[in-house]
PDB file of C-alpha atoms in Angstrom:
ATOM      1  CA  MET A   6      -3.173 -51.181 -20.435  1.00 56.00           C
ATOM      2  CA  VAL A   7      -0.699 -52.060 -23.091  1.00 55.00           C
ATOM      3  CA  ILE A   8       1.538 -48.950 -23.185  1.00 55.00           C
ATOM      4  CA  GLU A   9       2.403 -48.648 -26.921  1.00 59.00           C
ATOM      5  CA  LYS A  10       5.708 -46.756 -26.686  1.00 61.00           C
ATOM      6  CA  LYS A  11       8.622 -48.756 -27.688  1.00 62.00           C
ATOM      7  CA  ILE A  12      11.275 -48.942 -25.343  1.00 62.00           C
ATOM      8  CA  ASN A  13      14.781 -50.680 -26.107  1.00 61.00           C
ATOM      9  CA  THR A  14      15.715 -52.505 -23.342  1.00 59.00           C
ATOM     10  CA  ALA A  15      19.423 -52.074 -24.189  1.00 57.00           C
ATOM     11  CA  SER A  16      19.450 -48.274 -24.051  1.00 55.00           C
ATOM     12  CA  VAL A  17      17.563 -48.492 -20.610  1.00 66.00           C
ATOM     13  CA  ASN A  18      19.956 -46.859 -18.465  1.00 74.00           C
ATOM     14  CA  LEU A  19      19.016 -48.297 -14.891  1.00 81.00           C
ATOM     15  CA  LYS A  20      21.873 -48.250 -12.506  1.00 84.00           C
ATOM     16  CA  SER A  21      23.253 -51.600 -11.146  1.00 86.00           C
ATOM     17  CA  LEU A  22      23.198 -51.762  -7.637  1.00 91.00           C
ATOM     18  CA  ASP A  23      23.933 -55.606  -7.130  1.00 92.00           C
ATOM     19  CA  PRO A  24      25.466 -58.173  -9.786  1.00 90.00           C
ATOM     20  CA  LEU A  25      21.892 -59.502 -10.199  1.00 94.00           C
ATOM     21  CA  ASP A  26      20.226 -56.496 -11.247  1.00 90.00           C
ATOM     22  CA  HIS A  27      20.421 -57.083 -15.061  1.00 89.00           C
ATOM     23  CA  SER A  28      19.362 -60.782 -14.319  1.00 92.00           C
ATOM     24  CA  LEU A  29      15.898 -58.711 -12.524  1.00 92.00           C
ATOM     25  CA  GLU A  30      15.480 -56.896 -15.475  1.00 89.00           C
ATOM     26  CA  LEU A  31      15.580 -59.308 -17.665  1.00 91.00           C
ATOM     27  CA  LEU A  32      13.009 -61.166 -16.179  1.00 93.00           C
ATOM     28  CA  HIS A  33      10.738 -58.067 -15.888  1.00 91.00           C
ATOM     29  CA  PHE A  34      11.131 -57.058 -19.726  1.00 90.00           C
ATOM     30  CA  GLY A  35      11.324 -60.560 -20.848  1.00 94.00           C
ATOM     31  CA  PHE A  36       7.753 -61.079 -19.351  1.00 95.00           C
ATOM     32  CA  ARG A  37       6.497 -57.729 -20.514  1.00 94.00           C
ATOM     33  CA  GLY A  38       7.847 -59.038 -24.071  1.00 95.00           C
ATOM     34  CA  LEU A  39       5.793 -62.524 -23.721  1.00 97.00           C
ATOM     35  CA  THR A  40       2.634 -60.826 -22.886  1.00 97.00           C
ATOM     36  CA  VAL A  41       2.800 -57.805 -25.049  1.00 96.00           C
ATOM     37  CA  ALA A  42       0.832 -59.307 -28.141  1.00 97.00           C
ATOM     38  CA  ALA A  43      -1.746 -61.159 -25.924  1.00 98.00           C
ATOM     39  CA  ASP A  44      -2.205 -58.046 -23.817  1.00 97.00           C
ATOM     40  CA  ARG A  45      -2.860 -55.871 -27.089  1.00 97.00           C
ATOM     41  CA  PHE A  46      -5.724 -58.787 -28.213  1.00 98.00           C
ATOM     42  CA  LEU A  47      -7.141 -58.484 -24.936  1.00 98.00           C
ATOM     43  CA  GLU A  48      -7.292 -55.214 -24.520  1.00 97.00           C
ATOM     44  CA  ALA A  49      -9.199 -54.631 -28.198  1.00 97.00           C
ATOM     45  CA  ARG A  50     -11.864 -56.574 -26.181  1.00 97.00           C
ATOM     46  CA  GLY A  51     -11.896 -54.636 -23.249  1.00 97.00           C
ATOM     47  CA  LEU A  52      -9.610 -57.287 -20.907  1.00 98.00           C
ATOM     48  CA  SER A  53      -6.382 -57.427 -19.254  1.00 97.00           C
ATOM     49  CA  ARG A  54      -3.706 -59.446 -18.072  1.00 97.00           C
ATOM     50  CA  VAL A  55      -5.807 -60.469 -15.055  1.00 97.00           C
ATOM     51  CA  HIS A  56      -8.576 -61.541 -16.785  1.00 98.00           C
ATOM     52  CA  HIS A  57      -6.239 -63.509 -18.804  1.00 98.00           C
ATOM     53  CA  ARG A  58      -4.741 -65.257 -15.843  1.00 98.00           C
ATOM     54  CA  ILE A  59      -7.880 -66.301 -14.553  1.00 98.00           C
ATOM     55  CA  LEU A  60      -9.181 -67.456 -17.670  1.00 99.00           C
ATOM     56  CA  TYR A  61      -5.829 -69.878 -18.058  1.00 99.00           C
ATOM     57  CA  VAL A  62      -6.573 -71.470 -14.910  1.00 98.00           C
ATOM     58  CA  ILE A  63      -9.966 -72.019 -15.452  1.00 98.00           C
ATOM     59  CA  ALA A  64      -9.105 -73.832 -18.495  1.00 98.00           C
ATOM     60  CA  ARG A  65      -6.660 -76.081 -17.220  1.00 98.00           C
ATOM     61  CA  VAL A  66      -8.612 -76.707 -14.304  1.00 95.00           C
ATOM     62  CA  ASP A  67     -12.137 -79.092 -13.690  1.00 85.00           C
ATOM     63  CA  ALA A  68     -14.346 -77.315 -11.723  1.00 87.00           C
ATOM     64  CA  ILE A  69     -12.367 -74.829  -9.615  1.00 94.00           C
ATOM     65  CA  SER A  70     -14.373 -72.832  -6.848  1.00 93.00           C
ATOM     66  CA  VAL A  71     -13.424 -69.012  -6.787  1.00 94.00           C
ATOM     67  CA  GLY A  72     -11.645 -69.716  -3.159  1.00 94.00           C
ATOM     68  CA  GLU A  73      -9.150 -72.102  -5.332  1.00 95.00           C
ATOM     69  CA  LEU A  74      -8.999 -69.858  -8.008  1.00 97.00           C
ATOM     70  CA  ALA A  75      -7.521 -67.107  -5.593  1.00 97.00           C
ATOM     71  CA  ILE A  76      -5.351 -69.069  -3.805  1.00 96.00           C
ATOM     72  CA  THR A  77      -3.727 -70.731  -7.440  1.00 96.00           C
ATOM     73  CA  LEU A  78      -3.679 -66.906  -8.753  1.00 97.00           C
ATOM     74  CA  GLY A  79      -1.918 -65.968  -5.348  1.00 95.00           C
ATOM     75  CA  VAL A  80      -4.687 -62.962  -4.865  1.00 96.00           C
ATOM     76  CA  SER A  81      -7.674 -62.536  -1.959  1.00 96.00           C
ATOM     77  CA  ASN A  82     -11.244 -63.193  -3.093  1.00 94.00           C
ATOM     78  CA  GLN A  83     -11.672 -59.710  -2.681  1.00 95.00           C
ATOM     79  CA  ALA A  84      -8.706 -59.144  -5.601  1.00 95.00           C
ATOM     80  CA  LEU A  85     -10.569 -61.688  -7.891  1.00 97.00           C
ATOM     81  CA  HIS A  86     -14.203 -60.257  -7.544  1.00 96.00           C
ATOM     82  CA  ARG A  87     -14.425 -57.263  -9.893  1.00 97.00           C
ATOM     83  CA  PRO A  88     -12.598 -58.929 -12.836  1.00 98.00           C
ATOM     84  CA  LEU A  89     -14.546 -62.545 -12.510  1.00 98.00           C
ATOM     85  CA  SER A  90     -17.651 -60.341 -12.320  1.00 97.00           C
ATOM     86  CA  HIS A  91     -16.485 -58.933 -15.319  1.00 98.00           C
ATOM     87  CA  LEU A  92     -15.801 -62.324 -17.104  1.00 98.00           C
ATOM     88  CA  PHE A  93     -19.260 -63.196 -16.116  1.00 98.00           C
ATOM     89  CA  GLU A  94     -20.893 -60.444 -17.542  1.00 97.00           C
ATOM     90  CA  GLN A  95     -19.361 -61.216 -20.886  1.00 97.00           C
ATOM     91  CA  VAL A  96     -20.291 -64.441 -20.409  1.00 98.00           C
ATOM     92  CA  LEU A  97     -16.801 -65.692 -20.851  1.00 99.00           C
ATOM     93  CA  VAL A  98     -17.028 -67.935 -17.416  1.00 98.00           C
ATOM     94  CA  GLN A  99     -20.339 -69.964 -16.370  1.00 97.00           C
ATOM     95  CA  TYR A 100     -20.641 -71.157 -12.700  1.00 93.00           C
ATOM     96  CA  THR A 101     -22.642 -74.225 -11.241  1.00 91.00           C
ATOM     97  CA  ARG A 102     -23.072 -74.968  -7.768  1.00 85.00           C
ATOM     98  CA  GLU A 103     -21.380 -77.428  -6.368  1.00 72.00           C
ATOM     99  CA  PRO A 104     -23.440 -80.717  -4.956  1.00 76.00           C
ATOM    100  CA  GLY A 105     -23.892 -80.646  -0.959  1.00 75.00           C
ATOM    101  CA  ARG A 106     -22.033 -76.975  -0.712  1.00 74.00           C
ATOM    102  CA  HIS A 107     -24.228 -74.817  -2.082  1.00 73.00           C
ATOM    103  CA  ARG A 108     -22.542 -71.771  -1.097  1.00 78.00           C
ATOM    104  CA  PHE A 109     -19.090 -72.891  -3.644  1.00 81.00           C
ATOM    105  CA  LYS A 110     -19.515 -71.625  -7.052  1.00 87.00           C
ATOM    106  CA  LEU A 111     -17.508 -74.415  -9.453  1.00 93.00           C
ATOM    107  CA  LEU A 112     -16.121 -71.871 -12.257  1.00 96.00           C
ATOM    108  CA  ALA A 113     -16.105 -73.023 -16.088  1.00 97.00           C
ATOM    109  CA  LEU A 114     -15.008 -71.318 -19.235  1.00 98.00           C
ATOM    110  CA  SER A 115     -17.795 -70.679 -21.824  1.00 98.00           C
ATOM    111  CA  GLU A 116     -17.455 -71.449 -25.152  1.00 98.00           C
ATOM    112  CA  ALA A 117     -16.701 -67.960 -25.847  1.00 98.00           C
ATOM    113  CA  GLY A 118     -14.314 -67.989 -22.996  1.00 98.00           C
ATOM    114  CA  SER A 119     -12.172 -71.272 -24.268  1.00 98.00           C
ATOM    115  CA  ALA A 120     -11.800 -69.506 -27.764  1.00 99.00           C
ATOM    116  CA  LEU A 121     -10.869 -66.480 -25.937  1.00 99.00           C
ATOM    117  CA  GLU A 122      -8.425 -68.208 -23.698  1.00 99.00           C
ATOM    118  CA  ALA A 123      -6.656 -70.338 -26.126  1.00 99.00           C
ATOM    119  CA  GLU A 124      -6.202 -67.282 -28.757  1.00 99.00           C
ATOM    120  CA  ALA A 125      -4.510 -65.224 -26.125  1.00 99.00           C
ATOM    121  CA  THR A 126      -2.287 -68.213 -24.738  1.00 99.00           C
ATOM    122  CA  GLU A 127      -1.375 -69.125 -28.679  1.00 99.00           C
ATOM    123  CA  LEU A 128      -0.103 -65.624 -28.699  1.00 99.00           C
ATOM    124  CA  GLU A 129       2.291 -66.065 -25.931  1.00 98.00           C
ATOM    125  CA  ARG A 130       3.324 -69.822 -27.011  1.00 99.00           C
ATOM    126  CA  ARG A 131       4.483 -67.842 -30.050  1.00 98.00           C
ATOM    127  CA  THR A 132       6.446 -65.788 -28.788  1.00 98.00           C
ATOM    128  CA  LEU A 133       7.806 -68.329 -26.425  1.00 98.00           C
ATOM    129  CA  ARG A 134       8.420 -70.517 -29.199  1.00 98.00           C
ATOM    130  CA  ASP A 135      10.547 -67.872 -30.869  1.00 98.00           C
ATOM    131  CA  ALA A 136      12.752 -66.912 -27.865  1.00 97.00           C
ATOM    132  CA  PHE A 137      13.067 -70.720 -27.483  1.00 98.00           C
ATOM    133  CA  ALA A 138      14.417 -70.785 -30.983  1.00 98.00           C
ATOM    134  CA  THR A 139      17.241 -68.847 -30.234  1.00 98.00           C
ATOM    135  CA  THR A 140      19.025 -71.280 -28.046  1.00 98.00           C
ATOM    136  CA  ASP A 141      20.030 -74.887 -28.210  1.00 98.00           C
ATOM    137  CA  ALA A 142      18.046 -77.407 -25.716  1.00 97.00           C
ATOM    138  CA  ASP A 143      20.254 -77.152 -22.952  1.00 98.00           C
ATOM    139  CA  GLY A 144      19.408 -73.555 -23.044  1.00 97.00           C
ATOM    140  CA  GLN A 145      15.933 -74.296 -22.722  1.00 97.00           C
ATOM    141  CA  ASP A 146      16.352 -76.928 -19.937  1.00 98.00           C
ATOM    142  CA  ALA A 147      19.037 -74.615 -18.160  1.00 98.00           C
ATOM    143  CA  TRP A 148      15.767 -71.636 -18.374  1.00 97.00           C
ATOM    144  CA  ARG A 149      13.395 -74.246 -17.059  1.00 97.00           C
ATOM    145  CA  ARG A 150      15.312 -75.269 -14.153  1.00 98.00           C
ATOM    146  CA  VAL A 151      15.667 -71.447 -13.245  1.00 97.00           C
ATOM    147  CA  MET A 152      12.325 -70.687 -13.881  1.00 96.00           C
ATOM    148  CA  LEU A 153      11.398 -73.697 -11.417  1.00 97.00           C
ATOM    149  CA  ALA A 154      13.367 -72.881  -8.809  1.00 97.00           C
ATOM    150  CA  LEU A 155      11.981 -69.413  -8.768  1.00 96.00           C
ATOM    151  CA  ALA A 156       8.375 -70.985  -8.777  1.00 95.00           C
ATOM    152  CA  GLU A 157       9.577 -73.398  -5.941  1.00 96.00           C
ATOM    153  CA  GLN A 158       9.841 -69.890  -3.645  1.00 94.00           C
ATOM    154  CA  LEU A 159       5.862 -70.209  -3.358  1.00 91.00           C
ATOM    155  CA  ASN A 160       5.664 -73.653  -1.836  1.00 88.00           C
TER     156      ASN A 160
END
């Protein structure tokens, strides 16, 4: 659910308990800003951020199993079950059985799933493109280095 109430991040009066708190707040509000347009688009279709995360990964991997998808997203198979079932019901995701290992479902996007994923992701790209336009190439590279350092914590 997208909360429609606008927030003025400059007026949020959060007490800093550490010098890095402001950076944490920027990361939190920045991510919300990145996803808000896509979240509205998805909500109008009865979907949410978790559905988009699933569609995004499946679109970028040739034949991924449910288990591999769960690992990539950092969730349990049980947590993946409900949103993935919803995507099957809407015929946005389809599966085939892995040859020789019939218990394993290999996931792929349907044509409708590909179109929906592309539109939601393009909304996020536009937001990111606009944000990158506010800084030079050095600033963009610095941002990528910080994001990479954070992502490396998962390895």
